[in-house]
PDB file of C-alpha atoms in Angstrom:
ATOM      1  CA  MET A   1     108.125  83.439 116.182  1.00  0.00           C
ATOM      2  CA  ASN A   2     109.136  80.582 113.788  1.00  0.00           C
ATOM      3  CA  PHE A   3     108.829  81.472 110.518  1.00  0.00           C
ATOM      4  CA  TYR A   4     107.911  78.081 108.679  1.00  0.00           C
ATOM      5  CA  SER A   5     105.128  76.975 111.381  1.00  0.00           C
ATOM      6  CA  ASP A   6     102.863  80.487 111.787  1.00  0.00           C
ATOM      7  CA  ARG A   7     103.012  83.062 108.814  1.00  0.00           C
ATOM      8  CA  THR A   8      99.719  84.116 109.882  1.00  0.00           C
ATOM      9  CA  TRP A   9     101.467  87.874 110.403  1.00  0.00           C
ATOM     10  CA  MET A  10     101.534  88.175 107.303  1.00  0.00           C
ATOM     11  CA  ALA A  11      97.706  88.566 107.019  1.00  0.00           C
ATOM     12  CA  ARG A  12      97.983  90.955 110.518  1.00  0.00           C
ATOM     13  CA  ARG A  13      99.863  93.992 108.424  1.00  0.00           C
ATOM     14  CA  LYS A  14      96.919  96.369 109.571  1.00  0.00           C
ATOM     15  CA  SER A  15      94.994  96.755 112.733  1.00  0.00           C
ATOM     16  CA  SER A  16      92.245  98.648 114.435  1.00  0.00           C
ATOM     17  CA  THR A  17      93.987 100.010 117.105  1.00  0.00           C
ATOM     18  CA  GLU A  18      97.747 100.989 115.160  1.00  0.00           C
ATOM     19  CA  ILE A  19      98.427 103.151 112.516  1.00  0.00           C
ATOM     20  CA  GLY A  20     100.822 101.758 109.287  1.00  0.00           C
ATOM     21  CA  ALA A  21     102.015  98.373 109.820  1.00  0.00           C
ATOM     22  CA  THR A  22     100.833  96.410 113.249  1.00  0.00           C
ATOM     23  CA  SER A  23     104.130  95.497 115.340  1.00  0.00           C
ATOM     24  CA  GLU A  24     103.450  91.636 114.771  1.00  0.00           C
ATOM     25  CA  PHE A  25     103.909  92.595 111.187  1.00  0.00           C
ATOM     26  CA  ARG A  26     107.017  94.572 111.551  1.00  0.00           C
ATOM     27  CA  ALA A  27     108.335  92.104 113.515  1.00  0.00           C
ATOM     28  CA  GLY A  28     107.239  89.180 111.425  1.00  0.00           C
ATOM     29  CA  CYS A  29     109.149  91.191 108.316  1.00  0.00           C
ATOM     30  CA  GLN A  30     112.748  91.380 110.248  1.00  0.00           C
ATOM     31  CA  VAL A  31     112.604  87.261 110.836  1.00  0.00           C
ATOM     32  CA  PHE A  32     112.368  86.867 107.664  1.00  0.00           C
ATOM     33  CA  LEU A  33     114.611  89.331 106.263  1.00  0.00           C
ATOM     34  CA  GLU A  34     117.375  87.612 108.546  1.00  0.00           C
ATOM     35  CA  TYR A  35     115.632  84.323 106.649  1.00  0.00           C
ATOM     36  CA  ALA A  36     116.512  85.246 103.213  1.00  0.00           C
ATOM     37  CA  TYR A  37     119.491  86.857 103.458  1.00  0.00           C
ATOM     38  CA  ASN A  38     121.039  83.662 105.381  1.00  0.00           C
ATOM     39  CA  HIS A  39     120.124  81.976 101.920  1.00  0.00           C
ATOM     40  CA  PRO A  40     123.068  83.225  99.368  1.00  0.00           C
ATOM     41  CA  GLU A  41     121.580  81.588  96.667  1.00  0.00           C
ATOM     42  CA  CYS A  42     118.426  84.309  97.203  1.00  0.00           C
ATOM     43  CA  VAL A  43     121.113  87.375  97.027  1.00  0.00           C
ATOM     44  CA  ASN A  44     122.469  88.560  94.548  1.00  0.00           C
ATOM     45  CA  ASP A  45     125.845  89.872  93.999  1.00  0.00           C
ATOM     46  CA  LYS A  46     124.792  93.134  94.797  1.00  0.00           C
ATOM     47  CA  ASN A  47     122.993  92.527  98.438  1.00  0.00           C
ATOM     48  CA  GLN A  48     119.944  91.865  96.915  1.00  0.00           C
ATOM     49  CA  ILE A  49     116.794  90.060  97.640  1.00  0.00           C
ATOM     50  CA  ARG A  50     113.471  89.422  95.474  1.00  0.00           C
ATOM     51  CA  CYS A  51     111.131  91.677  96.515  1.00  0.00           C
ATOM     52  CA  PRO A  52     107.990  90.017  97.217  1.00  0.00           C
ATOM     53  CA  CYS A  53     105.273  92.952  98.461  1.00  0.00           C
ATOM     54  CA  TRP A  54     102.453  93.438  96.371  1.00  0.00           C
ATOM     55  CA  LYS A  55     104.020  95.428  93.779  1.00  0.00           C
ATOM     56  CA  CYS A  56     107.225  94.007  93.112  1.00  0.00           C
ATOM     57  CA  LYS A  57     105.755  90.794  93.493  1.00  0.00           C
ATOM     58  CA  ASN A  58     109.039  88.976  93.372  1.00  0.00           C
ATOM     59  CA  ASN A  59     110.568  90.277  89.981  1.00  0.00           C
ATOM     60  CA  ASN A  60     112.495  93.124  91.454  1.00  0.00           C
ATOM     61  CA  TYR A  61     115.894  92.538  93.384  1.00  0.00           C
ATOM     62  CA  MET A  62     116.207  95.531  95.965  1.00  0.00           C
ATOM     63  CA  ASP A  63     118.699  95.961  99.472  1.00  0.00           C
ATOM     64  CA  ARG A  64     117.543  94.615 102.852  1.00  0.00           C
ATOM     65  CA  ASP A  65     115.784  98.137 103.681  1.00  0.00           C
ATOM     66  CA  MET A  66     114.264  98.836 100.598  1.00  0.00           C
ATOM     67  CA  VAL A  67     112.408  95.625 100.532  1.00  0.00           C
ATOM     68  CA  ASN A  68     111.504  96.376 103.802  1.00  0.00           C
ATOM     69  CA  TYR A  69     110.056  99.399 103.030  1.00  0.00           C
ATOM     70  CA  HIS A  70     108.361  98.247 100.427  1.00  0.00           C
ATOM     71  CA  LEU A  71     107.030  95.249 102.686  1.00  0.00           C
ATOM     72  CA  LEU A  72     105.390  97.886 105.288  1.00  0.00           C
ATOM     73  CA  VAL A  73     103.959  99.672 103.174  1.00  0.00           C
ATOM     74  CA  ASN A  74     102.195  97.077 100.476  1.00  0.00           C
ATOM     75  CA  GLY A  75     102.124  94.208 101.671  1.00  0.00           C
ATOM     76  CA  PHE A  76     103.037  90.466 101.179  1.00  0.00           C
ATOM     77  CA  MET A  77     101.929  89.925  97.289  1.00  0.00           C
ATOM     78  CA  ARG A  78      98.960  87.864  97.491  1.00  0.00           C
ATOM     79  CA  ASN A  79      99.372  83.987  97.713  1.00  0.00           C
ATOM     80  CA  TYR A  80     102.572  84.211  98.625  1.00  0.00           C
ATOM     81  CA  GLU A  81     103.231  81.164  99.993  1.00  0.00           C
ATOM     82  CA  GLU A  82     102.979  79.394  96.502  1.00  0.00           C
ATOM     83  CA  CYS A  83     106.107  81.125  95.556  1.00  0.00           C
ATOM     84  CA  TRP A  84     108.431  81.433  98.928  1.00  0.00           C
ATOM     85  CA  TRP A  85     111.309  78.883  97.759  1.00  0.00           C
ATOM     86  CA  ALA A  86     112.479  82.419  96.404  1.00  0.00           C
ATOM     87  CA  HIS A  87     113.623  83.080 100.006  1.00  0.00           C
ATOM     88  CA  GLY A  88     115.538  80.191 101.059  1.00  0.00           C
ATOM     89  CA  GLN A  89     113.071  77.672 102.149  1.00  0.00           C
ATOM     90  CA  LYS A  90     112.253  74.028 100.313  1.00  0.00           C
ATOM     91  CA  ARG A  91     109.216  73.581  97.793  1.00  0.00           C
ATOM     92  CA  ASP A  92     108.417  70.440  99.875  1.00  0.00           C
ATOM     93  CA  VAL A  93     107.971  71.796 103.298  1.00  0.00           C
ATOM     94  CA  GLY A  94     104.836  70.838 104.751  1.00  0.00           C
ATOM     95  CA  TYR A  95     103.023  74.657 105.564  1.00  0.00           C
ATOM     96  CA  THR A  96      99.802  75.079 104.153  1.00  0.00           C
ATOM     97  CA  SER A  97      98.703  78.626 104.612  1.00  0.00           C
ATOM     98  CA  LYS A  98      95.385  79.330 106.034  1.00  0.00           C
ATOM     99  CA  ILE A  99      95.477  82.900 104.690  1.00  0.00           C
ATOM    100  CA  SER A 100      96.156  82.316 101.034  1.00  0.00           C
ATOM    101  CA  SER A 101      92.710  80.518 100.747  1.00  0.00           C
ATOM    102  CA  ASN A 102      91.263  84.351 101.306  1.00  0.00           C
ATOM    103  CA  SER A 103      92.752  86.506  98.765  1.00  0.00           C
ATOM    104  CA  ASN A 104      89.457  89.073  99.979  1.00  0.00           C
ATOM    105  CA  THR A 105      91.492  90.280 103.224  1.00  0.00           C
ATOM    106  CA  HIS A 106      93.818  91.284  99.978  1.00  0.00           C
ATOM    107  CA  ARG A 107      92.176  92.750  97.770  1.00  0.00           C
ATOM    108  CA  MET A 108      90.210  95.103 100.084  1.00  0.00           C
ATOM    109  CA  ASP A 109      94.319  96.346 101.303  1.00  0.00           C
ATOM    110  CA  GLU A 110      95.173  96.579  97.768  1.00  0.00           C
ATOM    111  CA  MET A 111      91.370  98.522  97.154  1.00  0.00           C
ATOM    112  CA  VAL A 112      93.015 100.855 100.841  1.00  0.00           C
ATOM    113  CA  HIS A 113      96.582 100.821  99.084  1.00  0.00           C
ATOM    114  CA  ASP A 114      94.992 102.275  95.682  1.00  0.00           C
ATOM    115  CA  ILE A 115      93.086 104.920  97.689  1.00  0.00           C
ATOM    116  CA  ALA A 116      95.708 105.799  99.298  1.00  0.00           C
ATOM    117  CA  GLY A 117      97.828 106.413  96.579  1.00  0.00           C
ATOM    118  CA  SER A 118     101.591 105.118  95.751  1.00  0.00           C
ATOM    119  CA  ASN A 119     102.809 108.552  97.247  1.00  0.00           C
ATOM    120  CA  PHE A 120     101.289 108.313 100.658  1.00  0.00           C
ATOM    121  CA  ASP A 121     103.509 107.630 103.133  1.00  0.00           C
ATOM    122  CA  TRP A 122     101.933 105.067 105.229  1.00  0.00           C
ATOM    123  CA  GLU A 123     104.765 105.434 108.427  1.00  0.00           C
ATOM    124  CA  GLU A 124     104.274 109.541 108.327  1.00  0.00           C
ATOM    125  CA  ALA A 125     100.724 108.513 109.101  1.00  0.00           C
ATOM    126  CA  ARG A 126     101.356 105.826 111.415  1.00  0.00           C
ATOM    127  CA  GLU A 127     103.678 109.165 113.255  1.00  0.00           C
ATOM    128  CA  GLN A 128     100.407 110.915 114.361  1.00  0.00           C
ATOM    129  CA  PRO A 129      97.201 110.372 116.250  1.00  0.00           C
ATOM    130  CA  MET A 130      94.315 109.590 114.814  1.00  0.00           C
ATOM    131  CA  ASN A 131      90.982 111.052 114.586  1.00  0.00           C
ATOM    132  CA  PHE A 132      87.516 109.570 114.974  1.00  0.00           C
ATOM    133  CA  ASP A 133      86.786 109.210 111.257  1.00  0.00           C
ATOM    134  CA  ALA A 134      89.900 107.087 110.590  1.00  0.00           C
ATOM    135  CA  LYS A 135      89.262 104.933 113.833  1.00  0.00           C
ATOM    136  CA  ALA A 136      86.452 104.158 113.090  1.00  0.00           C
ATOM    137  CA  PHE A 137      87.648 103.286 109.377  1.00  0.00           C
ATOM    138  CA  LEU A 138      90.011 101.226 110.215  1.00  0.00           C
ATOM    139  CA  LYS A 139      87.488  99.222 112.928  1.00  0.00           C
ATOM    140  CA  LEU A 140      85.064  98.550 109.742  1.00  0.00           C
ATOM    141  CA  LEU A 141      87.974  97.179 108.024  1.00  0.00           C
ATOM    142  CA  GLU A 142      90.056  95.216 110.884  1.00  0.00           C
ATOM    143  CA  GLU A 143      85.764  93.842 111.171  1.00  0.00           C
ATOM    144  CA  GLY A 144      85.955  93.267 107.443  1.00  0.00           C
ATOM    145  CA  ARG A 145      88.676  90.511 107.984  1.00  0.00           C
ATOM    146  CA  GLU A 146      86.521  88.689 110.090  1.00  0.00           C
ATOM    147  CA  PRO A 147      85.856  85.380 108.967  1.00  0.00           C
ATOM    148  CA  LEU A 148      82.182  84.623 108.209  1.00  0.00           C
ATOM    149  CA  TRP A 149      82.272  82.249 111.389  1.00  0.00           C
ATOM    150  CA  HIS A 150      84.937  80.326 113.793  1.00  0.00           C
ATOM    151  CA  GLY A 151      86.723  78.536 111.264  1.00  0.00           C
ATOM    152  CA  CYS A 152      85.985  79.806 108.236  1.00  0.00           C
ATOM    153  CA  ILE A 153      88.895  80.386 105.884  1.00  0.00           C
ATOM    154  CA  LYS A 154      87.376  81.268 102.837  1.00  0.00           C
ATOM    155  CA  HIS A 155      85.315  83.850 103.500  1.00  0.00           C
ATOM    156  CA  THR A 156      84.641  86.765 105.834  1.00  0.00           C
ATOM    157  CA  LYS A 157      81.611  88.858 106.229  1.00  0.00           C
ATOM    158  CA  LEU A 158      82.380  91.994 104.352  1.00  0.00           C
ATOM    159  CA  SER A 159      82.662  89.137 101.404  1.00  0.00           C
ATOM    160  CA  ALA A 160      79.486  87.707 102.960  1.00  0.00           C
ATOM    161  CA  VAL A 161      77.908  91.230 102.840  1.00  0.00           C
ATOM    162  CA  ALA A 162      79.434  92.178  98.970  1.00  0.00           C
ATOM    163  CA  THR A 163      78.297  88.640  97.500  1.00  0.00           C
ATOM    164  CA  LEU A 164      74.685  89.385  98.832  1.00  0.00           C
ATOM    165  CA  LEU A 165      74.426  93.042  97.883  1.00  0.00           C
ATOM    166  CA  ASN A 166      76.080  91.738  94.173  1.00  0.00           C
ATOM    167  CA  ILE A 167      73.039  89.347  94.097  1.00  0.00           C
ATOM    168  CA  LYS A 168      70.464  91.821  94.985  1.00  0.00           C
ATOM    169  CA  ALA A 169      72.179  94.469  92.200  1.00  0.00           C
ATOM    170  CA  ASP A 170      71.987  91.757  89.788  1.00  0.00           C
ATOM    171  CA  HIS A 171      68.303  90.955  89.647  1.00  0.00           C
ATOM    172  CA  ASN A 172      67.107  94.097  90.165  1.00  0.00           C
ATOM    173  CA  MET A 173      66.308  93.616  93.800  1.00  0.00           C
ATOM    174  CA  SER A 174      64.513  95.638  95.774  1.00  0.00           C
ATOM    175  CA  HIS A 175      64.440  96.962  99.063  1.00  0.00           C
ATOM    176  CA  GLU A 176      61.428  95.230 100.416  1.00  0.00           C
ATOM    177  CA  CYS A 177      62.601  92.070  98.412  1.00  0.00           C
ATOM    178  CA  PHE A 178      66.301  91.906  99.945  1.00  0.00           C
TER     179      PHE A 178
END
């Protein structure tokens, strides 16, 4: 996995077939941590780096295991690509992210985390078999991440449906009209 050229794994933390973080995401986190810890300018005197999870947002220094845990549970902060310099990458590296422009995926993940609560143990849940409802829910989440059309990086099927339903509600449209 080339950390510079392919960061799409950062947006693939969840899947409809796995509980907790996907194996691709876990492997990517290990590559990220190796990279960050190989840059001494990013590590403080307590052997800690800034945590780029969506809760800490590069504000808190933590040790390697805690950063890994936060990333597995919370995922990367929104638009992480805009502040990757905090982990040893030069600002002028020509990388354009396709995932940063679609914040709807991140918002959906944030909603799921809000529902689960901060005390929810994602790793413990990962080890338990999924029931039918959980599989159906994860499948819906996965489908909600699909682009509206092939090559679309700004909108997902879920964002389009949500926008249409919002228009329907804002204009008090009847079911027949809509």
